[in-house]
Coordinates of C-alpha atoms and ligand atoms in Angstrom, one line a residue:
X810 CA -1.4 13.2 -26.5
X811 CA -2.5 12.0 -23.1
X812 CA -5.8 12.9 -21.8
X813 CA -4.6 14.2 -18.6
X814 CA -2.3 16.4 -20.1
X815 CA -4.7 18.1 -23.0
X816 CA -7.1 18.9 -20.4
X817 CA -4.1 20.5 -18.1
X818 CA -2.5 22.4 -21.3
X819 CA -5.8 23.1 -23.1
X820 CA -4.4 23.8 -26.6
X821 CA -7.7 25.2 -27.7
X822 CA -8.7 25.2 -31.4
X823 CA -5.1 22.5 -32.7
X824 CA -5.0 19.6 -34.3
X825 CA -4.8 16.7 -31.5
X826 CA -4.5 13.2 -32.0
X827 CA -5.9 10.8 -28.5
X828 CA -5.9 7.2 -28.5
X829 CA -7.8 5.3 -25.5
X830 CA -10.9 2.9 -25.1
X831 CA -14.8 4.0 -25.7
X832 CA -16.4 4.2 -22.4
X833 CA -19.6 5.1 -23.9
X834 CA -21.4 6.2 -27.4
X835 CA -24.4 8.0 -27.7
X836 CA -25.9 9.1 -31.3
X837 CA -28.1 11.9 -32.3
X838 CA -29.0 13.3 -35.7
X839 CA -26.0 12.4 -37.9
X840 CA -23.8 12.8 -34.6
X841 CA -22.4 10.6 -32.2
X842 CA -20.7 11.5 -28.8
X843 CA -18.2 9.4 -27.8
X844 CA -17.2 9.1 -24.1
X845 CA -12.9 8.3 -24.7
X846 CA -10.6 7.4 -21.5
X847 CA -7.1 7.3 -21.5
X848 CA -6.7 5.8 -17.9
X849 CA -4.6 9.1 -17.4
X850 CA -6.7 10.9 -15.2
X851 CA -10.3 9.8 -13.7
X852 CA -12.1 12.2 -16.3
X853 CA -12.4 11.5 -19.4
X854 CA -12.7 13.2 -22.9
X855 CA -16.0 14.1 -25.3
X856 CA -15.2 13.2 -29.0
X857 CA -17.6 14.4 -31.4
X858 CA -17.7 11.8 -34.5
X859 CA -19.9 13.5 -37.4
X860 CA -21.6 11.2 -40.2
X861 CA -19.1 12.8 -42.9
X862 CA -16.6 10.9 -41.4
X863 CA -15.8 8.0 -44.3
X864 CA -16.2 4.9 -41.2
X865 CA -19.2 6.6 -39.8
X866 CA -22.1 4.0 -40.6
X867 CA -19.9 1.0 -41.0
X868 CA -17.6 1.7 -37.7
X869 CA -18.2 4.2 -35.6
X870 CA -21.9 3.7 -35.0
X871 CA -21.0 0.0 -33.7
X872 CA -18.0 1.4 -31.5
X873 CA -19.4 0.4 -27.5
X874 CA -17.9 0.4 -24.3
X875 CA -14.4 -1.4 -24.3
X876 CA -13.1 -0.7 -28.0
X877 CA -9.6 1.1 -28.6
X878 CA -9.9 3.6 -30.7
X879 CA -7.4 6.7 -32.0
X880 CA -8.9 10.3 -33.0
X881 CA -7.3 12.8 -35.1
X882 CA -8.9 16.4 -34.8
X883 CA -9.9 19.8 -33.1
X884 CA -9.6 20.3 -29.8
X885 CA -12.1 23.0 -29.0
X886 CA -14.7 24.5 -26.7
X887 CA -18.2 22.7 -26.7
X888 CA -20.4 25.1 -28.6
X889 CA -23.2 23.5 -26.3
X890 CA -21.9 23.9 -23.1
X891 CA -19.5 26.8 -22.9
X892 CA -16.6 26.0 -21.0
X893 CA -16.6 22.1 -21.4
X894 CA -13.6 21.2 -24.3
X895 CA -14.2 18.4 -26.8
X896 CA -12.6 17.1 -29.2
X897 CA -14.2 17.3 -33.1
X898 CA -12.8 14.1 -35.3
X899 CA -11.2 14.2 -38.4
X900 CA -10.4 10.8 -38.3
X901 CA -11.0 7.8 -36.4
X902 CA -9.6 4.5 -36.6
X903 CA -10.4 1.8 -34.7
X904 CA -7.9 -0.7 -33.0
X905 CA -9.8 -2.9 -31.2
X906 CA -13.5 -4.1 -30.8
X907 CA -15.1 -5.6 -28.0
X908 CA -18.2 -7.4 -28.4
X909 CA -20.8 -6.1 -26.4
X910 CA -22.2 -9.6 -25.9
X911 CA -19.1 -10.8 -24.4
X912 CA -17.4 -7.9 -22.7
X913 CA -18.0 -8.1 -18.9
X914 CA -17.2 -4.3 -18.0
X915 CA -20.5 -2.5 -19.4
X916 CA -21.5 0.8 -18.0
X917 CA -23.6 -0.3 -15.1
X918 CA -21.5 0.0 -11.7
X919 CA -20.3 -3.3 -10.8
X920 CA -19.2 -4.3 -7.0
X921 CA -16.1 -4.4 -5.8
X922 CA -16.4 -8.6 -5.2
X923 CA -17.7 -8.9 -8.6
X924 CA -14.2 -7.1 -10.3
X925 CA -12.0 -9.2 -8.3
X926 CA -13.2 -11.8 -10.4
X927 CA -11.7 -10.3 -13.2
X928 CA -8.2 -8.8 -12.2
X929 CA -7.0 -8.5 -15.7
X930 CA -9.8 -6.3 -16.8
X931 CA -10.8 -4.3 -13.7
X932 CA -8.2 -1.5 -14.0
X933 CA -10.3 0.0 -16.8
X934 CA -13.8 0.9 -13.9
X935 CA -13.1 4.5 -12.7
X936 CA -12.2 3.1 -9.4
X937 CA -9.5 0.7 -9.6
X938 CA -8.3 3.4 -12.4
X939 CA -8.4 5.6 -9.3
X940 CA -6.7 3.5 -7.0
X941 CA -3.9 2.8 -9.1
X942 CA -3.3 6.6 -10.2
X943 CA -3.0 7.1 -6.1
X944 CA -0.6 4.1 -5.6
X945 CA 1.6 5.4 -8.0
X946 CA 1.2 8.9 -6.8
X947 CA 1.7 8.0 -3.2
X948 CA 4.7 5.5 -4.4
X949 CA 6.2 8.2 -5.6
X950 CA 5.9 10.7 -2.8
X951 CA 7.6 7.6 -0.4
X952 CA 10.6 8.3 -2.6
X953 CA 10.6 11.7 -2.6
X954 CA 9.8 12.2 1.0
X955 CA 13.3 10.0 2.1
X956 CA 15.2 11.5 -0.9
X957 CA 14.5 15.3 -0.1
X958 CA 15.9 14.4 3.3
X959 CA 18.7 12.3 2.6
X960 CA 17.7 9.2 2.8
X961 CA 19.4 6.8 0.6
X962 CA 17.3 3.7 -0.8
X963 CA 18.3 0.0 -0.1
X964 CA 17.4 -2.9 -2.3
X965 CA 17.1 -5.6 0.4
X966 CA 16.7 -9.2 -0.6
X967 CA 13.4 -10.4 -1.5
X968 CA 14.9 -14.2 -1.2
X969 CA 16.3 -14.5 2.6
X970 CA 17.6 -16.8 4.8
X971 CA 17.1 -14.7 8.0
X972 CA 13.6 -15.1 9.9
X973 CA 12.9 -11.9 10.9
X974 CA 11.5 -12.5 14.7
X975 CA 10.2 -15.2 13.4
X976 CA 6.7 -12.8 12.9
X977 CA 4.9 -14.4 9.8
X978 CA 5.2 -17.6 8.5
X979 CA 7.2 -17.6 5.6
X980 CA 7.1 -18.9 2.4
X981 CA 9.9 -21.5 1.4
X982 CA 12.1 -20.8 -1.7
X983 CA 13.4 -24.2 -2.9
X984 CA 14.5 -25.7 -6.1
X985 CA 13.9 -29.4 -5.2
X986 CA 11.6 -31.6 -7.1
X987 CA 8.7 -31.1 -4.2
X988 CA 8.0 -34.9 -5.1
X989 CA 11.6 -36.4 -4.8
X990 CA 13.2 -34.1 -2.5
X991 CA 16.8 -34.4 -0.9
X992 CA 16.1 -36.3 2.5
X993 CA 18.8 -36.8 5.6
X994 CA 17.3 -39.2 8.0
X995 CA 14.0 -39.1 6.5
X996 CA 14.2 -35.1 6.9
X997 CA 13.8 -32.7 4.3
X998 CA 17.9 -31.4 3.5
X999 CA 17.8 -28.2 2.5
X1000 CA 21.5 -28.3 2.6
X1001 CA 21.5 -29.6 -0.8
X1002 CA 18.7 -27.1 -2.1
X1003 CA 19.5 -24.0 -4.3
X1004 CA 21.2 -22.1 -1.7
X1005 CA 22.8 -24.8 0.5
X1006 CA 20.1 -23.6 3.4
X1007 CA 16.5 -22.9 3.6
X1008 CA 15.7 -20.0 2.5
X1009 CA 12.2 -17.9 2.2
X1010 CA 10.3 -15.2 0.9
X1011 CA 11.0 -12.0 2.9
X1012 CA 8.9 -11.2 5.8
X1013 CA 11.1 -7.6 6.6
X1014 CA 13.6 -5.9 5.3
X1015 CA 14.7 -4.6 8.4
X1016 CA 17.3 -7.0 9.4
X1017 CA 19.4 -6.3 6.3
X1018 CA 18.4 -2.3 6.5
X1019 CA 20.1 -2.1 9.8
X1020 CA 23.1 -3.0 8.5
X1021 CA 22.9 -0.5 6.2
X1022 CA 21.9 1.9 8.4
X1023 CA 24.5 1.1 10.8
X1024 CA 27.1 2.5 7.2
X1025 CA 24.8 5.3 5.7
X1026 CA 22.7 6.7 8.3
X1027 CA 19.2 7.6 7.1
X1028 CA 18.3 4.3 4.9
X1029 CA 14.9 2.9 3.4
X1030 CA 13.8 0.3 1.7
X1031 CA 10.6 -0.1 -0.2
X1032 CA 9.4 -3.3 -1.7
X1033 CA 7.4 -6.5 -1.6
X1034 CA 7.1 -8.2 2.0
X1035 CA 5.1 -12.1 2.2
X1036 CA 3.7 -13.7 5.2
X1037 CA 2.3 -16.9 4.8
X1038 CA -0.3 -16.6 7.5
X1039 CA -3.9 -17.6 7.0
X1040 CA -5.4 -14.5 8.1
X1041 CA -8.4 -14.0 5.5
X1042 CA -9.5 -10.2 6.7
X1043 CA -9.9 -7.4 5.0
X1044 CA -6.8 -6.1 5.8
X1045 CA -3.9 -8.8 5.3
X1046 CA -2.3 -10.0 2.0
X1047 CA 0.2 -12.9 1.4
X1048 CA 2.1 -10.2 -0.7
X1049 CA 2.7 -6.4 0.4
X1050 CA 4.5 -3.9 -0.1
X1051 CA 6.1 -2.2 3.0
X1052 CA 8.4 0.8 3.3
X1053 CA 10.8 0.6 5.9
X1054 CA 13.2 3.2 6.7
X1055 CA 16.1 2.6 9.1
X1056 CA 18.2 5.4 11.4
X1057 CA 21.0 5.4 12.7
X1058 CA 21.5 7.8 15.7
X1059 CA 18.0 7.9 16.7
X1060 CA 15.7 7.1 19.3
X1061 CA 12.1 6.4 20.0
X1062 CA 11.1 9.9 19.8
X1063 CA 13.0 10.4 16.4
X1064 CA 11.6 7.5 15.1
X1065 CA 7.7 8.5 15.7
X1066 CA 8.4 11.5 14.8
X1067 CA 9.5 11.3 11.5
X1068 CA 6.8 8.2 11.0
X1069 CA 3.7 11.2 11.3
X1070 CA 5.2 13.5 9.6
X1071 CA 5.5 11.3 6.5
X1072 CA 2.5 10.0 7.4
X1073 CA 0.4 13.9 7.2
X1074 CA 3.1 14.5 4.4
X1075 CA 1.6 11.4 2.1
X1076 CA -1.9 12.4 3.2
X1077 CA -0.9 15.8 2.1
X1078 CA 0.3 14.6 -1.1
X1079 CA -3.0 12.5 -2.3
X1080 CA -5.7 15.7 -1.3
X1081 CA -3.4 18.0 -3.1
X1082 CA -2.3 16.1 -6.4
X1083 CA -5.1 13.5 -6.4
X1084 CA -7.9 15.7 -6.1
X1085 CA -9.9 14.2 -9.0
X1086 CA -9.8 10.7 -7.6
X1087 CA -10.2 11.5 -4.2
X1088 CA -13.3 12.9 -5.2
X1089 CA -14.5 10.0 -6.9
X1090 CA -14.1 8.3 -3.7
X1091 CA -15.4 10.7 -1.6
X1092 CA -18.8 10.3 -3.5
X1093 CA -19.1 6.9 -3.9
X1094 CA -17.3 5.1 -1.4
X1095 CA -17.4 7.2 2.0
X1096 CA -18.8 10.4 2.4
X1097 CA -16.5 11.5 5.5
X1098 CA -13.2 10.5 3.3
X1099 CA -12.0 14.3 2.7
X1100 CA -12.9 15.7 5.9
X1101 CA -11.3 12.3 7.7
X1102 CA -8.1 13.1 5.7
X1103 CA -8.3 16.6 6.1
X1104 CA -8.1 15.9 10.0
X1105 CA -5.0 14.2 10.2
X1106 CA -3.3 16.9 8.5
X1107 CA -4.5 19.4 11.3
X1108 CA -3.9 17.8 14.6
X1109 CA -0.7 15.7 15.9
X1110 CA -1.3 11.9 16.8
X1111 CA -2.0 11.5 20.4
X1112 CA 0.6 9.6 22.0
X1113 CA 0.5 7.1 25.2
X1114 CA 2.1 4.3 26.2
X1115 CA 0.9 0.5 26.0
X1116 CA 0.1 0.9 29.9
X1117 CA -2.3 3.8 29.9
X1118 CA -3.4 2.1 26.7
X1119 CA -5.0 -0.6 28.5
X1120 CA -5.6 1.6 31.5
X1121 CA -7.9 3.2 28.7
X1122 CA -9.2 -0.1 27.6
X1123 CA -10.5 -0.9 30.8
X1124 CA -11.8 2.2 32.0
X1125 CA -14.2 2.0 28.8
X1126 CA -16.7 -0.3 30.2
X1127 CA -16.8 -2.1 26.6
X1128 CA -17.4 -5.7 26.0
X1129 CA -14.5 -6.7 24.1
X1130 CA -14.6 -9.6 22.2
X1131 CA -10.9 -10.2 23.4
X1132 CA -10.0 -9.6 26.8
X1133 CA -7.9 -6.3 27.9
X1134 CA -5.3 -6.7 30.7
X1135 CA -1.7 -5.7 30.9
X1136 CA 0.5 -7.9 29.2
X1137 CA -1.7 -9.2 26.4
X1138 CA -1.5 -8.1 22.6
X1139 CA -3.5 -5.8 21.3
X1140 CA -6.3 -6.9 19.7
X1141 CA -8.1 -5.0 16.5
X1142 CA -10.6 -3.9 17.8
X1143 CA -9.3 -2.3 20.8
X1144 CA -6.5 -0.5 18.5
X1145 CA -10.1 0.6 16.7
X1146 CA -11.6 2.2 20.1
X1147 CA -8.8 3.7 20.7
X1148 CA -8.4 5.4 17.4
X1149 CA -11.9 5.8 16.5
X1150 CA -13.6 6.1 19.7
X1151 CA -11.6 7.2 22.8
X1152 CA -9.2 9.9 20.6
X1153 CA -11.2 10.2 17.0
X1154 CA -7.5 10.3 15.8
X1155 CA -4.1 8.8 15.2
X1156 CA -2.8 7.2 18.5
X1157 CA 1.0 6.6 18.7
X1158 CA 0.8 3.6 21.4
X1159 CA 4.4 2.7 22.8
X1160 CA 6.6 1.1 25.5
X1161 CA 4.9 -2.4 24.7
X1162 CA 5.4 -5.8 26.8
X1163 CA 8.8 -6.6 26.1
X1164 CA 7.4 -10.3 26.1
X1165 CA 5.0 -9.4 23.3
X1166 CA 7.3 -7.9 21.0
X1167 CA 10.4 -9.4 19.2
X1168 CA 14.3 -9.9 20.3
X1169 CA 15.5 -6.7 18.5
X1170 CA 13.9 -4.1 20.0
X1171 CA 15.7 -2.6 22.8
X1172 CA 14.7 -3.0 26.5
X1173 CA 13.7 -0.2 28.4
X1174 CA 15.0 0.7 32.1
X1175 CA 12.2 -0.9 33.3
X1176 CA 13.4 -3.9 32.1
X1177 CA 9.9 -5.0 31.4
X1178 CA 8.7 -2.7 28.6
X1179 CA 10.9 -2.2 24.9
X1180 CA 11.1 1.0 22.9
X1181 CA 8.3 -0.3 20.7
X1182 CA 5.6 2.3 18.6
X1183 CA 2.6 1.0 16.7
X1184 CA 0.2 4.0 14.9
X1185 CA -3.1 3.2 14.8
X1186 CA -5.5 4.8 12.6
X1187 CA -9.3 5.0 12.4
X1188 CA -10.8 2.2 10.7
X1189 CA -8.0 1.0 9.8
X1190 CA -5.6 -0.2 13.1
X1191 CA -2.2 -0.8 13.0
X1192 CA -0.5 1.2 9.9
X1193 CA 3.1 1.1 11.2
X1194 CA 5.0 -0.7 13.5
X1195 CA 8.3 0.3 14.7
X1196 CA 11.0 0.5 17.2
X1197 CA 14.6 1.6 18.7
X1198 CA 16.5 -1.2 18.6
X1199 CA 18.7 -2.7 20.6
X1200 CA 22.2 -1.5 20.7
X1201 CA 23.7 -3.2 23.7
X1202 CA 25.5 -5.8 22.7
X1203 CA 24.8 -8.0 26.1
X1204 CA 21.5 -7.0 25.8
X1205 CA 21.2 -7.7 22.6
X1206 CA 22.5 -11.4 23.3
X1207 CA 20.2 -12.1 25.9
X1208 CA 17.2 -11.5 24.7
X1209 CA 18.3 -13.5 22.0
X1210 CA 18.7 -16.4 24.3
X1211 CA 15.2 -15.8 26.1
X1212 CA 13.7 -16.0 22.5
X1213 CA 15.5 -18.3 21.8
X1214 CA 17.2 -17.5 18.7
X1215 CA 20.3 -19.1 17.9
X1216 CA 23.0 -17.1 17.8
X1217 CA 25.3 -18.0 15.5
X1218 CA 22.3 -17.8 13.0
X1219 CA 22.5 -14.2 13.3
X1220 CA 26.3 -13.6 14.7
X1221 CA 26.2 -11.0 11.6
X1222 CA 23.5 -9.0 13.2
X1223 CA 25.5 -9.4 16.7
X1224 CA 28.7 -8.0 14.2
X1225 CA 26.7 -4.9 14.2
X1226 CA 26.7 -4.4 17.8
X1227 CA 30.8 -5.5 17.7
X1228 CA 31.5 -3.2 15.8
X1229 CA 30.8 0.6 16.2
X1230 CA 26.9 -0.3 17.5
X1231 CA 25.0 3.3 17.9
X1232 CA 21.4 3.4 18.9
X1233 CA 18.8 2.8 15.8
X1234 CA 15.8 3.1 15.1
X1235 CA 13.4 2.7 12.4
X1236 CA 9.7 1.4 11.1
X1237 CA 7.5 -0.4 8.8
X1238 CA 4.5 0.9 7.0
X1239 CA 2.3 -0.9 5.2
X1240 CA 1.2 0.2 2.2
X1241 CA -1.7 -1.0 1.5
X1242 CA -2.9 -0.3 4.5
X1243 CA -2.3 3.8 3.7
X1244 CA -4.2 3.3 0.7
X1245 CA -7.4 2.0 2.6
X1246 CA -7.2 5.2 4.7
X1247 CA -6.1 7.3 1.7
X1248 CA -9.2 5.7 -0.6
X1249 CA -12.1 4.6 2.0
X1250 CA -12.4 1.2 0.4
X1251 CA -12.6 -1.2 3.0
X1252 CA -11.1 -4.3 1.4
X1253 CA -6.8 -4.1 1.1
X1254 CA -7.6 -6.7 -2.0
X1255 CA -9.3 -3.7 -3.7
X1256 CA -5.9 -1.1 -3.3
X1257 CA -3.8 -3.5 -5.0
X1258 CA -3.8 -4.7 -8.8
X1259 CA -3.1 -9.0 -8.4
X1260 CA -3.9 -9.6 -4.8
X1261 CA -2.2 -12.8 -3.2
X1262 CA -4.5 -14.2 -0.6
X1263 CA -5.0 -17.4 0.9
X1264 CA -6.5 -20.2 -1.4
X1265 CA -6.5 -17.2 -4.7
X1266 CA -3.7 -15.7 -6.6
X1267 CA -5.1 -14.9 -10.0
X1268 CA -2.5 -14.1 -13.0
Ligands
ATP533 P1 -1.0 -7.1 12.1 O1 -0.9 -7.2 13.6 O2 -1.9 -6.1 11.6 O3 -1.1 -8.4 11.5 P2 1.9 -7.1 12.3 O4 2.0 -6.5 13.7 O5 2.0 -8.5 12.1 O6 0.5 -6.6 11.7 P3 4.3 -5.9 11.4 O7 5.1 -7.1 11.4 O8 4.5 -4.9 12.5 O9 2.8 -6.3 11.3 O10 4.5 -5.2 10.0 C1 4.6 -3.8 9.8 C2 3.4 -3.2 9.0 O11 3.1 -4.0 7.8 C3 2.1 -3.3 9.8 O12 1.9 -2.2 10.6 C4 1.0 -3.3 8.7 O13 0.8 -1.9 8.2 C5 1.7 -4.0 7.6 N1 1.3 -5.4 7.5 C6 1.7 -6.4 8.3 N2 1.1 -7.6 7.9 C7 0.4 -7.3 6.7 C8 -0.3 -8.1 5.8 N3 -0.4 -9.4 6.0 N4 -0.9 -7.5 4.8 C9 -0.8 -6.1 4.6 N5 -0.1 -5.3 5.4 C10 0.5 -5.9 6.5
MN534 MN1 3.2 -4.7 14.2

């Protein structure tokens, strides 16, 4: 039986059997207390091993930190300690050893640099245990959230041959012989690779949701996202996973919206059904975490538009590393003052540059601003990014000329607009970046299992 589940069920005083790895032994007078995990929930379960047992000096008192082991016994209330449950062996057997002298993960807390170095083993320390328990959780509850309101998933490609905006640099997918490649006029012809065309590793599913959207409605999509920049922070990754619903029939307003109520919904989700773990992080990693999390459940996101933004900005009297003035991106750090500082909440900053942005989203009446949002949380920045997009068919076309994206590239995404166009809207969260907030830990290589970064990419 799982751990998590005997100690939710408490069948006191029958017969269990557990299976899981030692996390610690300790021995007293023909006794030894062994600390078992499951991985099934953060806590893990006391099983008293007594010397009658027939392995008891030969295997159990060598059993350390690391071994697999399976327990047959009682499950019952710890004579010593009142309400605390244990479970008394009958039998033990022993799957796997792990010699002490060799295995790395010993009790002593280890840094969070020091686990990356070993990905294959680190998912057995309390916190990446944790982490992962949440990501599934919060996984999960993305799916739930969109299904409970009609939302109907979309598996959009993970191979494509549409830049979308032409945001990250993409990864090429190519069959070719990288040393004896196809060449036309000393060029690389990727008319003759797999696909007859170049094609790459996602940077969005939007592109393809739309068209989806623009059939169903309410769509999503959910799933690995790449960007081959070479920004080596704490809070990019070559590999991602983003959510990304799409909407048909709705605007701006829908769109932000429904982006904090998920948002407070997910954040709902981990206090109330990963209390355990949240805990464990709330102790070790940042003391504010519960009360941080709390607070976005209590208060709506503050919402202003990319001009008082920078109004904001320059009213603060800080010394930005990067300057603030209308028209220039939004750096980091000023999406941090902003969140952290000025409101000590979510901001909702919208109506961005339309020169800052890309050809898709639709142009406001000012004809300088789009129908862009990006949230921007405390010490985290930008979570989502979103937008309506543009409907207008002429609109639509030249933008795509100032940006200079070829049109017959994308005369399928122009089809949408031919073709019973209606105003859309929709977003993309990344996920990792929900677990930072959701966790504390301050490195996105931390809140996922094989992190893909530039210059590692271990299994
Ligand atoms: P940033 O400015 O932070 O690099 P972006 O504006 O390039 O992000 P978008 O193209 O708007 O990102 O992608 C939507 C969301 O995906 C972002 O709001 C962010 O949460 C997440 N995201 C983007 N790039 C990465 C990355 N390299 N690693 C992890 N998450 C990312
Ligand atoms: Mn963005």
């Amino acid at each position: 039986m799982q751990i998590a589940h005997l100690l939710k069920e408490k069948p006191v005083n029958s017969t269990v059997e557990i299976k899981g790895w030692v996390k610690s032994r300790r021995d007293s007078k023909n006794l030894s207390f062994l600390d078992i995990t499951d991985g099934s929930c953060l806590k893990g379960l006391q099983v008293i091993a007594d010397a009658g047992l027939s392995n008891y000096q030969n295997e159990i008192l060598k059993l350390t930190a690391g071994c697999s082991i399976q327990v047959t016994g009682l499950f019952a209330e710890s004579p010593a300690k009142g309400q605390d449950l244990e479970l008394q062996a009958r039998e033990i057997i022993i799957h796997g050893w792990a010699d002490p002298d060799e295995y790395p993960l010993q009790k002593k807390k280890h840094s969070f640099e020091f686990l990356r170095t070993l990905s294959h083993l680190r998912a057995r320390t309390n916190s990446l245990g944790a982490m992962a328990r949440i990501r599934s959780r919060l996984s999960f509850a993305i799916h739930q959230f969109f299904q409970e309101r009609g939302f109907i998933q979309v598996h959009t490609p993970i191979i494509t041959t549409s830049d979308c905006e032409g945001a990250g640099e993409m990864f090429t997918v190519t069959s070719f012989d990288l040393n004896n490649p196809a060449k036309n006029n000393g060029h690389v012809d990727f008319n003759r690779d797999f696909f007859g065309q170049r094609a790459s590793l996602t940077v969005s599913g939007q592109l393809e949701a739309e068209a989806y959207a623009l059939a169903l409605s309410n769509v999503y999509t959910f799933g690995p996202t790449f960007r081959a920049e070479n920004s080596n922070t704490s809070r990019h990754l070559a590999e991602f996973w983003m959510l990304e619903p799409e909407m048909a029939f709705c605007d701006l307003d829908g769109d932000m919206n429904l982006a904090e109520e998920m948002l407070q919904h997910l954040v709902r989700v981990a206090l109330e059904e990963c209390s355990d773990d949240l805990d464990l992080f709330g102790r070790f990693i940042d003391k504010n975490l519960l009360s941080r999390l709390n607070n976005i459940l209590d208060n709506s996101f503050v919402r202003m538009t990319y001009t008082e933004a920078v109004s904001q900005l320059e009213k603060s009297g800080r010394n930005f590393e990067f300057p603030v003035a209308w028209g220039m991106d939004l750096q980091s750090e000023h999406e941090r003052f902003l969140a952290e500082e000025l409101c000590k909440c979510p901001v909702i900053v919208k109506d961005y540059p339309k020169k800052l942005k890309p050809f898709y989203m639709r142009v406001n009446d000012d004809n300088n601003t789009v129908a862009a949002m990006d949230i921007l949380f405390p010490k985290i920045g930008e979570i989502i990014g979103g937008s309506q997009r543009e409907e207008r068919l002429s609109v639509l076309m030249e933008r795509m000329t100032e940006t200079g994206i070829d049109h017959d590239t994308y005369s399928w995404y122009l089809d949408l607009r031919r073709f019973g166009s209606a105003p859309h809207a929709g977003f993309g969260l990344g996920f990792e970046r929900l677990l930072l907030f959701v966790t504390g830990l301050s490195n996105i290589r931390d809140v996922i299992p094989f992190p893909r970064t530039p210059g590692s990419a271990t299994l």
